[in-house]
Amino acid sequence: EAGVAQSPRYKIIEKRQSVAFWCNPISGHATLYWYQQILGQGPKLLIQFQNNGVVDDSQLPKDRFSAERLKGVDSTLKIQPAKLEDSAVYLCASSSIRGSETYNEQFFGPGTRLTVL
Amino acid sequence: QKEVEQNSGPLSVPEGAIASLNCTYSDRGSQSFFWYRQYSGKSPELIMSIYSNGDKEDGRFTAQLNKASQYVSLLIRDSQPSDSATYLCAVRGRGSTLGRLYFGRGTQLTVWP
């Protein structure tokens, strides 16, 4: 079974530029998550999709971050304009829906390392 | 804001020893707990999940959960140099944040030969 795919793996941009990240979840996984991991910290959820609907975006800085999952499969996360503090690894994860959500495990992709100069 | 606390370490143990990693959480009603391993420059890899009080064993790994004390731990028996990594404790949210995992900052483990 193929894992979560992400691209690009690395991105370097100047502040105020825009950037987009792509994620393809594990086949059949209805739930997709974007996390931000700043160096030395644990991942922090930015947004959660179930199929193509947003379930939780309460920690997404909506003035500069946006995300979509139009066909309920792959997803794009965009930052516009980027700030220095957005330098981090952006992780995509997915989980299946089986029984209670309480027990569903999340599996992470390789991540995109963003450096904002 | 739910909190997950881990000893930041670093924790250093000799090869063959037992490594003990600890985690406490603030939400008494939490039901689902996970341990992820993260090698330097890599993404988190799920190694254990636990939902009920007590111990859960998988190979050299044992997760322990005590909901009354709001405490979850990970024991690694017969530690190997390949176990050297950062171990992240994660707790699933409840209610409107059911899908969200709250992570600790991680404990860096070094196993020396």
PDB file of C-alpha atoms in Angstrom:
ATOM      1  CA  GLU A   1       0.000   0.000   0.000  1.00  0.00           C
ATOM      2  CA  ALA A   2       1.499   3.331  -1.044  1.00  0.00           C
ATOM      3  CA  GLY A   3       1.897   5.926   1.683  1.00  0.00           C
ATOM      4  CA  VAL A   4       0.987   9.589   1.756  1.00  0.00           C
ATOM      5  CA  ALA A   5       2.678  11.505  -1.060  1.00  0.00           C
ATOM      6  CA  GLN A   6       3.752  15.137  -0.810  1.00  0.00           C
ATOM      7  CA  SER A   7       5.513  17.569  -3.088  1.00  0.00           C
ATOM      8  CA  PRO A   8       7.728  19.435  -3.274  1.00  0.00           C
ATOM      9  CA  ARG A   9      10.065  18.079  -0.596  1.00  0.00           C
ATOM     10  CA  TYR A  10      11.888  21.381  -0.175  1.00  0.00           C
ATOM     11  CA  LYS A  11      11.043  24.972  -1.001  1.00  0.00           C
ATOM     12  CA  ILE A  12      12.937  28.207  -0.448  1.00  0.00           C
ATOM     13  CA  ILE A  13      11.149  31.522  -1.041  1.00  0.00           C
ATOM     14  CA  GLU A  14      11.492  35.174  -0.160  1.00  0.00           C
ATOM     15  CA  LYS A  15       9.097  36.714   2.355  1.00  0.00           C
ATOM     16  CA  ARG A  16       5.900  38.050   0.816  1.00  0.00           C
ATOM     17  CA  GLN A  17       6.057  35.462  -1.983  1.00  0.00           C
ATOM     18  CA  SER A  18       3.451  32.755  -2.339  1.00  0.00           C
ATOM     19  CA  VAL A  19       3.919  28.972  -2.178  1.00  0.00           C
ATOM     20  CA  ALA A  20       1.759  25.890  -2.606  1.00  0.00           C
ATOM     21  CA  PHE A  21       2.118  22.364  -1.330  1.00  0.00           C
ATOM     22  CA  TRP A  22       0.435  19.258  -2.661  1.00  0.00           C
ATOM     23  CA  CYS A  23      -0.654  16.083  -0.878  1.00  0.00           C
ATOM     24  CA  ASN A  24      -2.105  12.778  -2.040  1.00  0.00           C
ATOM     25  CA  PRO A  25      -3.370  10.607   0.840  1.00  0.00           C
ATOM     26  CA  ILE A  26      -3.292   6.863   1.223  1.00  0.00           C
ATOM     27  CA  SER A  27      -5.790   5.315  -1.181  1.00  0.00           C
ATOM     28  CA  GLY A  28      -9.227   5.070   0.387  1.00  0.00           C
ATOM     29  CA  HIS A  29      -8.483   7.413   3.276  1.00  0.00           C
ATOM     30  CA  ALA A  30     -11.343   9.873   3.559  1.00  0.00           C
ATOM     31  CA  THR A  31      -9.764  12.140   6.158  1.00  0.00           C
ATOM     32  CA  LEU A  32      -6.803  14.387   5.353  1.00  0.00           C
ATOM     33  CA  TYR A  33      -4.873  16.662   7.698  1.00  0.00           C
ATOM     34  CA  TRP A  34      -2.295  19.406   7.254  1.00  0.00           C
ATOM     35  CA  TYR A  35       0.087  19.962  10.162  1.00  0.00           C
ATOM     36  CA  GLN A  36       2.826  22.546  10.660  1.00  0.00           C
ATOM     37  CA  GLN A  37       5.960  21.484  12.523  1.00  0.00           C
ATOM     38  CA  ILE A  38       8.336  24.216  13.627  1.00  0.00           C
ATOM     39  CA  LEU A  39      11.865  23.095  14.511  1.00  0.00           C
ATOM     40  CA  GLY A  40      12.015  21.680  18.032  1.00  0.00           C
ATOM     41  CA  GLN A  41       8.243  21.412  18.417  1.00  0.00           C
ATOM     42  CA  GLY A  42       5.587  18.810  17.817  1.00  0.00           C
ATOM     43  CA  PRO A  43       3.280  19.089  14.805  1.00  0.00           C
ATOM     44  CA  LYS A  44       0.305  21.450  15.092  1.00  0.00           C
ATOM     45  CA  LEU A  45      -2.889  20.876  13.125  1.00  0.00           C
ATOM     46  CA  LEU A  46      -3.738  23.553  10.569  1.00  0.00           C
ATOM     47  CA  ILE A  47      -6.765  22.010   8.866  1.00  0.00           C
ATOM     48  CA  GLN A  48      -8.684  18.750   8.663  1.00  0.00           C
ATOM     49  CA  PHE A  49     -10.806  17.585   5.722  1.00  0.00           C
ATOM     50  CA  GLN A  50     -13.276  14.736   5.627  1.00  0.00           C
ATOM     51  CA  ASN A  51     -13.847  13.886   1.984  1.00  0.00           C
ATOM     52  CA  ASN A  52     -13.944  17.381   0.447  1.00  0.00           C
ATOM     53  CA  GLY A  53     -15.427  19.190   3.454  1.00  0.00           C
ATOM     54  CA  VAL A  54     -13.556  21.127   6.135  1.00  0.00           C
ATOM     55  CA  VAL A  55     -13.982  19.627   9.612  1.00  0.00           C
ATOM     56  CA  ASP A  56     -11.544  21.761  11.622  1.00  0.00           C
ATOM     57  CA  ASP A  57      -9.692  24.868  10.468  1.00  0.00           C
ATOM     58  CA  SER A  58      -9.691  26.717  13.763  1.00  0.00           C
ATOM     59  CA  GLN A  59      -5.890  27.001  13.874  1.00  0.00           C
ATOM     60  CA  LEU A  60      -5.403  27.982  10.231  1.00  0.00           C
ATOM     61  CA  PRO A  61      -4.202  31.608   9.823  1.00  0.00           C
ATOM     62  CA  LYS A  62      -6.854  32.407   7.285  1.00  0.00           C
ATOM     63  CA  ASP A  63      -5.457  35.803   6.368  1.00  0.00           C
ATOM     64  CA  ARG A  64      -2.569  34.098   4.594  1.00  0.00           C
ATOM     65  CA  PHE A  65      -3.190  30.345   4.511  1.00  0.00           C
ATOM     66  CA  SER A  66      -5.755  28.529   2.395  1.00  0.00           C
ATOM     67  CA  ALA A  67      -6.375  24.887   1.602  1.00  0.00           C
ATOM     68  CA  GLU A  68      -8.654  22.928  -0.632  1.00  0.00           C
ATOM     69  CA  ARG A  69      -9.558  19.342  -1.385  1.00  0.00           C
ATOM     70  CA  LEU A  70     -11.847  19.685  -4.353  1.00  0.00           C
ATOM     71  CA  LYS A  71     -12.472  16.068  -5.368  1.00  0.00           C
ATOM     72  CA  GLY A  72     -12.097  14.485  -1.949  1.00  0.00           C
ATOM     73  CA  VAL A  73      -8.726  12.965  -2.769  1.00  0.00           C
ATOM     74  CA  ASP A  74      -5.627  15.144  -3.096  1.00  0.00           C
ATOM     75  CA  SER A  75      -5.235  18.514  -1.428  1.00  0.00           C
ATOM     76  CA  THR A  76      -3.323  21.777  -1.829  1.00  0.00           C
ATOM     77  CA  LEU A  77      -2.167  24.099   0.964  1.00  0.00           C
ATOM     78  CA  LYS A  78      -1.220  27.644  -0.034  1.00  0.00           C
ATOM     79  CA  ILE A  79       0.532  30.467   1.795  1.00  0.00           C
ATOM     80  CA  GLN A  80       0.207  33.991   0.415  1.00  0.00           C
ATOM     81  CA  PRO A  81       2.080  36.104   1.374  1.00  0.00           C
ATOM     82  CA  ALA A  82       4.682  34.134   3.310  1.00  0.00           C
ATOM     83  CA  LYS A  83       6.308  35.471   6.473  1.00  0.00           C
ATOM     84  CA  LEU A  84       9.608  34.535   8.065  1.00  0.00           C
ATOM     85  CA  GLU A  85       7.778  32.704  10.852  1.00  0.00           C
ATOM     86  CA  ASP A  86       6.187  30.340   8.306  1.00  0.00           C
ATOM     87  CA  SER A  87       9.513  28.527   7.983  1.00  0.00           C
ATOM     88  CA  ALA A  88       8.633  25.009   9.052  1.00  0.00           C
ATOM     89  CA  VAL A  89       7.912  21.521   7.809  1.00  0.00           C
ATOM     90  CA  TYR A  90       4.401  21.094   6.440  1.00  0.00           C
ATOM     91  CA  LEU A  91       3.137  17.603   7.009  1.00  0.00           C
ATOM     92  CA  CYS A  92       0.161  15.953   5.409  1.00  0.00           C
ATOM     93  CA  ALA A  93      -1.483  12.997   7.130  1.00  0.00           C
ATOM     94  CA  SER A  94      -4.445  10.789   6.351  1.00  0.00           C
ATOM     95  CA  SER A  95      -6.693   8.330   8.127  1.00  0.00           C
ATOM     96  CA  SER A  96      -9.495   6.016   7.170  1.00  0.00           C
ATOM     97  CA  ILE A  97     -13.028   6.024   8.531  1.00  0.00           C
ATOM     98  CA  ARG A  98     -13.726   2.732  10.211  1.00  0.00           C
ATOM     99  CA  GLY A  99     -15.986   2.549  13.204  1.00  0.00           C
ATOM    100  CA  SER A 100     -15.423   5.297  15.710  1.00  0.00           C
ATOM    101  CA  GLU A 101     -13.167   8.185  14.790  1.00  0.00           C
ATOM    102  CA  THR A 102     -11.669   7.817  18.243  1.00  0.00           C
ATOM    103  CA  TYR A 103      -9.599   4.845  17.121  1.00  0.00           C
ATOM    104  CA  ASN A 104      -8.461   5.992  13.687  1.00  0.00           C
ATOM    105  CA  GLU A 105      -4.726   6.261  13.300  1.00  0.00           C
ATOM    106  CA  GLN A 106      -3.075   9.024  11.313  1.00  0.00           C
ATOM    107  CA  PHE A 107      -0.208   8.321   8.902  1.00  0.00           C
ATOM    108  CA  PHE A 108       2.134  11.063   7.802  1.00  0.00           C
ATOM    109  CA  GLY A 109       3.720  11.853   4.483  1.00  0.00           C
ATOM    110  CA  PRO A 110       7.391  12.862   4.102  1.00  0.00           C
ATOM    111  CA  GLY A 111       6.644  16.560   4.526  1.00  0.00           C
ATOM    112  CA  THR A 112       7.677  19.738   2.732  1.00  0.00           C
ATOM    113  CA  ARG A 113      10.450  21.771   4.344  1.00  0.00           C
ATOM    114  CA  LEU A 114       9.771  25.467   3.731  1.00  0.00           C
ATOM    115  CA  THR A 115      12.409  28.137   4.273  1.00  0.00           C
ATOM    116  CA  VAL A 116      11.302  31.763   4.062  1.00  0.00           C
ATOM    117  CA  LEU A 117      14.166  34.256   3.631  1.00  0.00           C
TER     118      LEU A 117
ATOM    119  CA  GLN B   1      -5.756  24.621  24.867  1.00  0.00           C
ATOM    120  CA  LYS B   2      -5.022  21.009  25.584  1.00  0.00           C
ATOM    121  CA  GLU B   3      -1.462  20.354  26.718  1.00  0.00           C
ATOM    122  CA  VAL B   4       0.788  17.400  26.243  1.00  0.00           C
ATOM    123  CA  GLU B   5       4.025  17.457  28.203  1.00  0.00           C
ATOM    124  CA  GLN B   6       7.102  15.369  27.608  1.00  0.00           C
ATOM    125  CA  ASN B   7      10.563  15.394  29.120  1.00  0.00           C
ATOM    126  CA  SER B   8      12.582  17.064  26.382  1.00  0.00           C
ATOM    127  CA  GLY B   9      15.672  15.067  27.186  1.00  0.00           C
ATOM    128  CA  PRO B  10      17.975  14.267  25.696  1.00  0.00           C
ATOM    129  CA  LEU B  11      17.753  10.750  27.071  1.00  0.00           C
ATOM    130  CA  SER B  12      20.849   8.665  26.591  1.00  0.00           C
ATOM    131  CA  VAL B  13      20.974   4.911  27.234  1.00  0.00           C
ATOM    132  CA  PRO B  14      23.455   2.166  26.379  1.00  0.00           C
ATOM    133  CA  GLU B  15      22.660  -0.488  23.811  1.00  0.00           C
ATOM    134  CA  GLY B  16      20.592  -3.291  25.326  1.00  0.00           C
ATOM    135  CA  ALA B  17      19.120  -1.140  28.099  1.00  0.00           C
ATOM    136  CA  ILE B  18      15.485  -0.181  28.642  1.00  0.00           C
ATOM    137  CA  ALA B  19      14.563   3.324  27.551  1.00  0.00           C
ATOM    138  CA  SER B  20      11.608   4.894  29.348  1.00  0.00           C
ATOM    139  CA  LEU B  21       9.773   7.837  27.798  1.00  0.00           C
ATOM    140  CA  ASN B  22       7.061   9.689  29.662  1.00  0.00           C
ATOM    141  CA  CYS B  23       4.142  11.913  28.753  1.00  0.00           C
ATOM    142  CA  THR B  24       1.408  13.686  30.699  1.00  0.00           C
ATOM    143  CA  TYR B  25      -1.712  15.336  29.309  1.00  0.00           C
ATOM    144  CA  SER B  26      -4.130  17.928  30.615  1.00  0.00           C
ATOM    145  CA  ASP B  27      -7.548  16.750  29.313  1.00  0.00           C
ATOM    146  CA  ARG B  28      -8.863  14.151  31.744  1.00  0.00           C
ATOM    147  CA  GLY B  29     -11.459  12.928  29.214  1.00  0.00           C
ATOM    148  CA  SER B  30      -8.939  12.009  26.514  1.00  0.00           C
ATOM    149  CA  GLN B  31      -9.439   8.541  25.060  1.00  0.00           C
ATOM    150  CA  SER B  32      -6.768   7.929  22.409  1.00  0.00           C
ATOM    151  CA  PHE B  33      -3.016   8.094  22.734  1.00  0.00           C
ATOM    152  CA  PHE B  34      -0.229   7.581  20.242  1.00  0.00           C
ATOM    153  CA  TRP B  35       3.534   7.357  20.119  1.00  0.00           C
ATOM    154  CA  TYR B  36       5.355   8.479  16.995  1.00  0.00           C
ATOM    155  CA  ARG B  37       9.040   8.087  16.211  1.00  0.00           C
ATOM    156  CA  GLN B  38      10.729  10.816  14.199  1.00  0.00           C
ATOM    157  CA  TYR B  39      14.218  10.414  12.828  1.00  0.00           C
ATOM    158  CA  SER B  40      16.150  13.601  12.150  1.00  0.00           C
ATOM    159  CA  GLY B  41      14.921  15.208   8.945  1.00  0.00           C
ATOM    160  CA  LYS B  42      12.104  12.701   8.532  1.00  0.00           C
ATOM    161  CA  SER B  43       8.378  12.724   9.220  1.00  0.00           C
ATOM    162  CA  PRO B  44       6.673  11.136  12.252  1.00  0.00           C
ATOM    163  CA  GLU B  45       6.107   7.379  12.046  1.00  0.00           C
ATOM    164  CA  LEU B  46       3.365   5.766  14.132  1.00  0.00           C
ATOM    165  CA  ILE B  47       4.752   3.045  16.389  1.00  0.00           C
ATOM    166  CA  MET B  48       2.096   2.531  19.076  1.00  0.00           C
ATOM    167  CA  SER B  49      -1.499   3.409  19.836  1.00  0.00           C
ATOM    168  CA  ILE B  50      -3.243   2.771  23.159  1.00  0.00           C
ATOM    169  CA  TYR B  51      -6.805   3.384  24.265  1.00  0.00           C
ATOM    170  CA  SER B  52      -7.330   1.412  27.495  1.00  0.00           C
ATOM    171  CA  ASN B  53      -5.653   1.568  30.877  1.00  0.00           C
ATOM    172  CA  GLY B  54      -2.780  -0.847  31.305  1.00  0.00           C
ATOM    173  CA  ASP B  55      -0.004  -2.103  29.092  1.00  0.00           C
ATOM    174  CA  LYS B  56       0.112  -2.809  25.373  1.00  0.00           C
ATOM    175  CA  GLU B  57       3.091  -4.653  23.978  1.00  0.00           C
ATOM    176  CA  ASP B  58       4.365  -4.790  20.392  1.00  0.00           C
ATOM    177  CA  GLY B  59       7.739  -6.412  19.951  1.00  0.00           C
ATOM    178  CA  ARG B  60      10.309  -4.431  21.929  1.00  0.00           C
ATOM    179  CA  PHE B  61       7.850  -1.607  22.571  1.00  0.00           C
ATOM    180  CA  THR B  62       5.402  -1.372  25.474  1.00  0.00           C
ATOM    181  CA  ALA B  63       2.972   1.482  25.889  1.00  0.00           C
ATOM    182  CA  GLN B  64       1.488   2.093  29.335  1.00  0.00           C
ATOM    183  CA  LEU B  65      -1.605   4.176  30.036  1.00  0.00           C
ATOM    184  CA  ASN B  66      -2.949   5.433  33.349  1.00  0.00           C
ATOM    185  CA  LYS B  67      -5.958   7.657  32.726  1.00  0.00           C
ATOM    186  CA  ALA B  68      -6.465   8.420  36.425  1.00  0.00           C
ATOM    187  CA  SER B  69      -2.980   9.921  36.581  1.00  0.00           C
ATOM    188  CA  GLN B  70      -3.217  11.339  33.034  1.00  0.00           C
ATOM    189  CA  TYR B  71       0.014   9.623  32.173  1.00  0.00           C
ATOM    190  CA  VAL B  72       1.210   7.599  29.209  1.00  0.00           C
ATOM    191  CA  SER B  73       4.636   6.087  28.748  1.00  0.00           C
ATOM    192  CA  LEU B  74       6.654   4.144  26.210  1.00  0.00           C
ATOM    193  CA  LEU B  75       9.220   1.529  27.153  1.00  0.00           C
ATOM    194  CA  ILE B  76      11.757   0.331  24.628  1.00  0.00           C
ATOM    195  CA  ARG B  77      13.419  -2.921  25.671  1.00  0.00           C
ATOM    196  CA  ASP B  78      16.808  -4.054  24.369  1.00  0.00           C
ATOM    197  CA  SER B  79      17.432  -0.577  22.939  1.00  0.00           C
ATOM    198  CA  GLN B  80      19.387  -0.440  19.694  1.00  0.00           C
ATOM    199  CA  PRO B  81      21.349   2.432  18.116  1.00  0.00           C
ATOM    200  CA  SER B  82      18.692   2.424  15.381  1.00  0.00           C
ATOM    201  CA  ASP B  83      16.165   3.489  18.043  1.00  0.00           C
ATOM    202  CA  SER B  84      17.960   6.840  18.315  1.00  0.00           C
ATOM    203  CA  ALA B  85      15.300   9.371  17.334  1.00  0.00           C
ATOM    204  CA  THR B  86      12.822  11.853  18.765  1.00  0.00           C
ATOM    205  CA  TYR B  87       9.706  10.238  20.239  1.00  0.00           C
ATOM    206  CA  LEU B  88       6.498  12.246  20.052  1.00  0.00           C
ATOM    207  CA  CYS B  89       3.544  11.642  22.328  1.00  0.00           C
ATOM    208  CA  ALA B  90       0.164  12.549  20.817  1.00  0.00           C
ATOM    209  CA  VAL B  91      -3.297  12.755  22.333  1.00  0.00           C
ATOM    210  CA  ARG B  92      -6.453  12.876  20.234  1.00  0.00           C
ATOM    211  CA  GLY B  93      -8.852  15.744  20.838  1.00  0.00           C
ATOM    212  CA  ARG B  94     -12.518  15.376  21.745  1.00  0.00           C
ATOM    213  CA  GLY B  95     -15.771  16.857  20.553  1.00  0.00           C
ATOM    214  CA  SER B  96     -15.284  19.477  17.853  1.00  0.00           C
ATOM    215  CA  THR B  97     -11.547  18.684  17.761  1.00  0.00           C
ATOM    216  CA  LEU B  98     -11.973  14.902  17.595  1.00  0.00           C
ATOM    217  CA  GLY B  99      -9.705  14.508  14.596  1.00  0.00           C
ATOM    218  CA  ARG B 100      -6.910  16.683  15.927  1.00  0.00           C
ATOM    219  CA  LEU B 101      -3.795  15.200  17.482  1.00  0.00           C
ATOM    220  CA  TYR B 102      -2.153  17.284  20.180  1.00  0.00           C
ATOM    221  CA  PHE B 103       1.574  16.617  20.231  1.00  0.00           C
ATOM    222  CA  GLY B 104       4.212  17.079  22.872  1.00  0.00           C
ATOM    223  CA  ARG B 105       7.544  18.623  21.952  1.00  0.00           C
ATOM    224  CA  GLY B 106       9.160  15.202  21.818  1.00  0.00           C
ATOM    225  CA  THR B 107      11.910  13.434  23.741  1.00  0.00           C
ATOM    226  CA  GLN B 108      15.217  12.937  21.981  1.00  0.00           C
ATOM    227  CA  LEU B 109      16.622   9.460  22.607  1.00  0.00           C
ATOM    228  CA  THR B 110      20.204   8.444  21.921  1.00  0.00           C
ATOM    229  CA  VAL B 111      21.252   4.798  22.217  1.00  0.00           C
ATOM    230  CA  TRP B 112      25.002   4.427  22.297  1.00  0.00           C
ATOM    231  CA  PRO B 113      26.844   1.227  21.352  1.00  0.00           C
TER     232      PRO B 113
END
